[in-house]
XYZ file of N, CA and C in Angstrom:
333
model
N -36.585 -5.378 18.284
C -36.453 -6.764 19.225
C -35.513 -7.907 19.178
N -34.750 -7.893 20.028
C -33.868 -9.153 19.572
C -34.483 -10.416 20.639
N -34.407 -11.420 20.415
C -34.854 -12.655 20.989
C -33.746 -14.057 21.205
N -33.470 -14.611 22.009
C -32.219 -15.758 21.868
C -32.885 -17.038 21.864
N -32.605 -17.727 20.327
C -33.094 -19.222 20.894
C -31.890 -20.082 20.913
N -31.840 -20.929 22.116
C -30.333 -22.159 21.960
C -31.299 -23.406 21.376
N -30.668 -24.192 20.864
C -31.006 -25.131 20.031
C -29.448 -26.266 19.604
N -30.380 -27.156 18.516
C -29.067 -27.830 18.209
C -29.066 -27.933 16.124
N -28.178 -27.477 15.871
C -28.115 -27.361 13.778
C -29.044 -28.119 13.962
N -29.761 -28.411 12.914
C -30.505 -29.500 11.931
C -29.912 -29.628 10.937
N -29.929 -28.159 10.088
C -29.689 -28.230 8.612
C -29.692 -27.089 8.880
N -28.153 -26.937 7.722
C -27.811 -25.587 6.946
C -27.873 -25.564 5.316
N -28.556 -24.364 5.231
C -28.178 -24.427 3.676
C -27.527 -23.256 3.333
N -27.606 -23.546 1.607
C -26.406 -23.473 0.588
C -27.533 -21.315 0.277
N -26.303 -21.260 -0.022
C -26.677 -19.135 -0.536
C -27.098 -19.407 -1.382
N -28.616 -19.258 -1.569
C -29.581 -18.516 -2.381
C -29.472 -16.445 -2.834
N -29.179 -16.852 -4.062
C -28.642 -14.904 -4.567
C -30.050 -14.892 -5.042
N -30.866 -13.929 -4.759
C -32.004 -13.684 -5.098
C -32.119 -12.679 -6.194
N -30.692 -11.906 -6.039
C -30.545 -10.541 -7.170
C -29.153 -10.014 -6.710
N -28.983 -9.280 -7.629
C -27.457 -8.876 -7.503
C -27.221 -7.861 -6.077
N -28.380 -7.677 -5.509
C -28.239 -7.337 -4.289
C -28.439 -7.456 -3.343
N -28.880 -9.028 -3.326
C -29.631 -9.242 -2.130
C -29.337 -10.917 -1.885
N -29.031 -11.094 -1.039
C -28.340 -13.145 -0.888
C -29.235 -12.979 0.275
N -29.762 -15.232 0.431
C -29.903 -15.392 2.350
C -29.538 -16.590 2.026
N -29.802 -17.399 3.417
C -29.243 -18.467 3.620
C -29.951 -18.932 4.800
N -30.511 -20.579 4.498
C -31.040 -20.421 5.640
C -30.576 -21.446 6.363
N -31.128 -21.676 8.125
C -30.201 -22.534 8.994
C -31.381 -23.424 9.750
N -32.102 -24.739 10.006
C -32.805 -25.142 10.774
C -32.443 -25.780 11.958
N -32.931 -24.800 12.574
C -32.612 -25.624 14.430
C -33.625 -26.456 15.151
N -32.896 -27.108 15.859
C -34.004 -27.586 16.767
C -33.518 -27.331 18.265
N -35.155 -27.807 18.818
C -34.934 -27.307 20.326
C -36.154 -28.100 20.732
N -35.810 -27.776 22.024
C -37.267 -28.289 23.052
C -36.966 -28.290 24.706
N -37.952 -28.278 25.260
C -38.124 -28.597 26.541
C -38.317 -30.229 27.008
N -38.702 -30.866 25.927
C -38.933 -31.607 25.659
C -38.592 -32.978 24.855
N -37.604 -33.326 24.873
C -36.639 -34.228 24.267
C -37.785 -35.267 23.119
N -38.987 -35.090 23.733
C -40.348 -36.946 23.284
C -40.766 -36.196 22.142
N -40.458 -34.198 22.102
C -41.518 -33.671 21.216
C -40.546 -32.124 20.795
N -39.825 -32.964 19.812
C -38.701 -31.695 19.390
C -39.579 -30.989 18.710
N -39.144 -29.641 18.792
C -39.640 -28.156 18.041
C -38.282 -28.082 16.943
N -38.815 -27.451 15.200
C -37.916 -26.919 14.452
C -38.306 -25.718 13.925
N -36.695 -24.913 13.587
C -37.517 -22.995 13.583
C -36.252 -23.141 12.603
N -37.072 -22.600 10.960
C -36.063 -22.294 10.280
C -35.542 -20.550 10.583
N -34.470 -20.189 10.450
C -33.858 -19.058 10.808
C -33.541 -18.687 8.939
N -33.036 -17.591 9.019
C -32.824 -16.939 8.133
C -31.613 -16.115 8.023
N -30.420 -15.798 7.199
C -29.519 -15.136 7.319
C -29.215 -14.205 6.080
N -29.553 -12.592 6.248
C -29.268 -12.214 4.680
C -27.934 -11.292 4.572
N -28.162 -10.703 3.649
C -26.364 -10.514 3.227
C -24.963 -11.323 3.890
N -24.483 -10.452 4.173
C -23.320 -11.095 4.869
C -23.385 -11.500 6.141
N -24.359 -11.634 6.665
C -24.780 -12.656 7.519
C -24.706 -13.856 7.511
N -25.057 -14.346 6.542
C -25.253 -15.707 5.713
C -23.740 -16.741 5.975
N -22.444 -15.948 6.251
C -21.556 -15.950 6.296
C -20.862 -17.140 8.115
N -22.083 -16.227 8.488
C -21.945 -17.096 10.291
C -22.242 -18.427 10.303
N -23.319 -18.981 8.988
C -23.417 -20.382 9.248
C -21.939 -21.474 8.642
N -21.198 -20.978 8.160
C -19.855 -21.169 7.393
C -18.567 -22.173 8.409
N -18.898 -21.792 9.490
C -18.170 -22.383 10.992
C -19.074 -23.066 11.551
N -20.442 -23.017 11.120
C -21.775 -24.756 12.032
C -21.432 -25.753 11.317
N -21.411 -26.640 12.095
C -21.997 -28.224 12.088
C -23.273 -28.993 12.275
N -23.714 -29.823 12.076
C -24.613 -30.244 12.058
C -24.780 -30.779 13.691
N -26.030 -31.232 14.131
C -25.373 -31.630 16.106
C -25.310 -30.232 17.009
N -24.496 -29.212 16.264
C -23.633 -29.064 17.487
C -24.662 -27.902 17.674
N -24.314 -27.970 19.506
C -25.266 -26.629 20.254
C -24.916 -25.665 19.702
N -26.018 -24.258 19.636
C -25.471 -23.222 18.958
C -26.948 -22.210 20.005
N -26.457 -20.391 20.138
C -27.640 -19.587 20.519
C -28.089 -18.631 19.651
N -29.196 -18.689 19.205
C -28.730 -17.380 17.598
C -29.812 -16.548 18.435
N -28.869 -15.647 17.631
C -29.635 -14.339 18.572
C -31.030 -13.662 17.384
N -31.810 -13.763 17.069
C -32.380 -13.044 15.773
C -33.285 -12.571 16.469
N -34.078 -11.514 15.375
C -34.919 -10.454 15.202
C -36.305 -10.631 14.405
N -37.399 -10.844 14.985
C -38.454 -11.365 14.408
C -38.944 -10.235 13.533
N -39.464 -11.317 12.118
C -39.917 -10.094 11.176
C -41.016 -10.667 10.419
N -41.970 -9.776 10.471
C -43.481 -9.797 9.500
C -43.917 -8.975 8.449
N -43.982 -8.908 8.049
C -45.096 -7.610 7.143
C -46.170 -8.077 6.573
N -47.411 -7.608 6.503
C -49.018 -7.797 5.796
C -48.750 -7.926 4.180
N -49.510 -8.840 3.042
C -49.887 -8.486 1.854
C -50.766 -8.614 1.345
N -51.980 -8.120 1.449
C -53.229 -8.295 0.462
C -52.846 -8.296 -1.208
N -53.348 -9.365 -1.837
C -53.134 -10.767 -3.211
C -54.741 -9.885 -3.494
N -54.505 -10.224 -4.558
C -55.484 -9.520 -5.780
C -56.814 -9.718 -5.669
N -57.578 -10.442 -4.994
C -58.367 -10.807 -4.107
C -58.845 -10.157 -2.774
N -58.325 -9.480 -2.876
C -58.333 -8.779 -1.230
C -57.914 -9.269 -0.071
N -57.534 -11.251 -0.134
C -57.679 -11.395 1.206
C -55.794 -10.937 1.863
N -56.005 -10.666 3.094
C -54.889 -10.130 3.199
C -53.926 -11.318 3.923
N -52.990 -11.124 4.016
C -51.409 -12.633 4.766
C -50.753 -12.306 5.245
N -50.223 -12.549 5.829
C -48.988 -12.943 6.886
C -47.500 -12.817 6.864
N -46.731 -12.612 6.475
C -45.087 -14.006 6.123
C -44.699 -12.923 7.336
N -44.192 -13.851 8.350
C -42.820 -13.899 9.298
C -41.266 -14.383 8.695
N -40.782 -13.837 9.441
C -39.166 -14.333 8.927
C -38.748 -14.491 10.100
N -37.821 -15.177 10.807
C -36.656 -14.643 11.458
C -35.343 -14.638 11.403
N -34.775 -13.470 11.041
C -33.699 -13.390 11.206
C -32.374 -13.158 11.887
N -31.553 -14.257 11.491
C -30.396 -14.777 12.317
C -29.411 -13.219 12.210
N -28.772 -12.700 13.410
C -27.652 -11.090 13.317
C -25.925 -11.858 14.427
N -26.416 -13.225 15.286
C -25.614 -14.086 16.135
C -25.864 -14.538 15.975
N -24.746 -15.618 15.938
C -24.728 -17.042 16.661
C -23.659 -17.722 17.279
N -23.468 -17.774 18.716
C -22.895 -18.204 19.495
C -22.583 -19.991 20.102
N -21.594 -20.606 19.735
C -21.329 -21.132 20.051
C -21.681 -22.345 21.363
N -22.478 -22.898 21.894
C -22.638 -23.604 23.517
C -21.242 -24.368 23.629
N -20.572 -25.140 22.924
C -19.826 -25.673 23.264
C -18.648 -25.581 23.481
N -18.034 -25.639 24.795
C -17.039 -25.118 25.431
C -15.982 -26.494 25.055
N -14.370 -25.938 24.774
C -13.298 -26.715 24.552
C -12.991 -27.403 25.402
N -12.919 -28.785 25.117
C -12.325 -29.397 26.309
C -11.364 -28.612 27.221
N -11.106 -29.140 28.352
C -9.918 -28.612 29.451
C -8.885 -29.961 29.661
N -8.183 -29.384 28.799
C -7.038 -30.859 28.933
C -5.956 -30.594 30.035
N -6.266 -29.773 31.111
C -4.943 -29.467 31.870
C -6.146 -29.420 33.474
N -7.045 -30.485 32.851
C -7.989 -30.964 35.143
C -7.354 -31.564 35.440
N -6.372 -32.341 35.516
C -5.397 -33.326 36.142
C -4.700 -32.709 36.543
N -4.210 -32.155 37.871
C -3.843 -31.637 38.647
C -1.867 -32.652 38.808
N -0.874 -32.084 38.287
C 0.104 -31.833 38.102
C 1.324 -31.945 39.492
N 1.658 -33.434 39.865
C 2.360 -32.972 40.802
C 3.549 -32.053 40.873
N 3.727 -31.574 41.953
C 4.520 -30.140 41.945
C 6.635 -30.725 42.313
N 6.662 -31.768 43.420
C 7.376 -32.341 43.335
C 8.095 -33.638 42.729
N 8.662 -33.642 41.814
C 9.096 -34.673 41.130
C 10.275 -35.088 41.537
N 10.079 -37.283 41.415
C 11.290 -38.077 42.340
C 12.276 -38.170 41.338
N 12.368 -37.395 40.438
C 13.896 -37.634 39.216
C 14.203 -36.430 38.958
C-alpha cells in the first residue's frame, strides 16, 4: 500500500546503525488542513533510503510516499501490543524553482 503525505520538513534525524546489516533514519514532517492545529508525523527511512534525506532542509515543502507497516507482539504476560512504522521510499520537493524569464523581453530594441 502506498500513501502520499504532503507537508513541511520539521526535523531530520541522524543515521542510526542498528546492526552491520540494518540502518535507519527518521524524518518528522508537519502537515495540517488547519494551520492552527498542526499535525506531526515521524517517518522512517531504512537502509539506502536514508540517503533521500540528505538533500532536505527544515521547512521545505515535500510529498513523502510511504508504506505503512505494523506488527503484533505478545509480551511475557500475554499482553498483545501493536507496533507501527511509516517507511518512506520516495520524497519529492514541492517547491518549484523561480522562473527568471517571466518578464517578456522586447523583440525590437531601438539600438
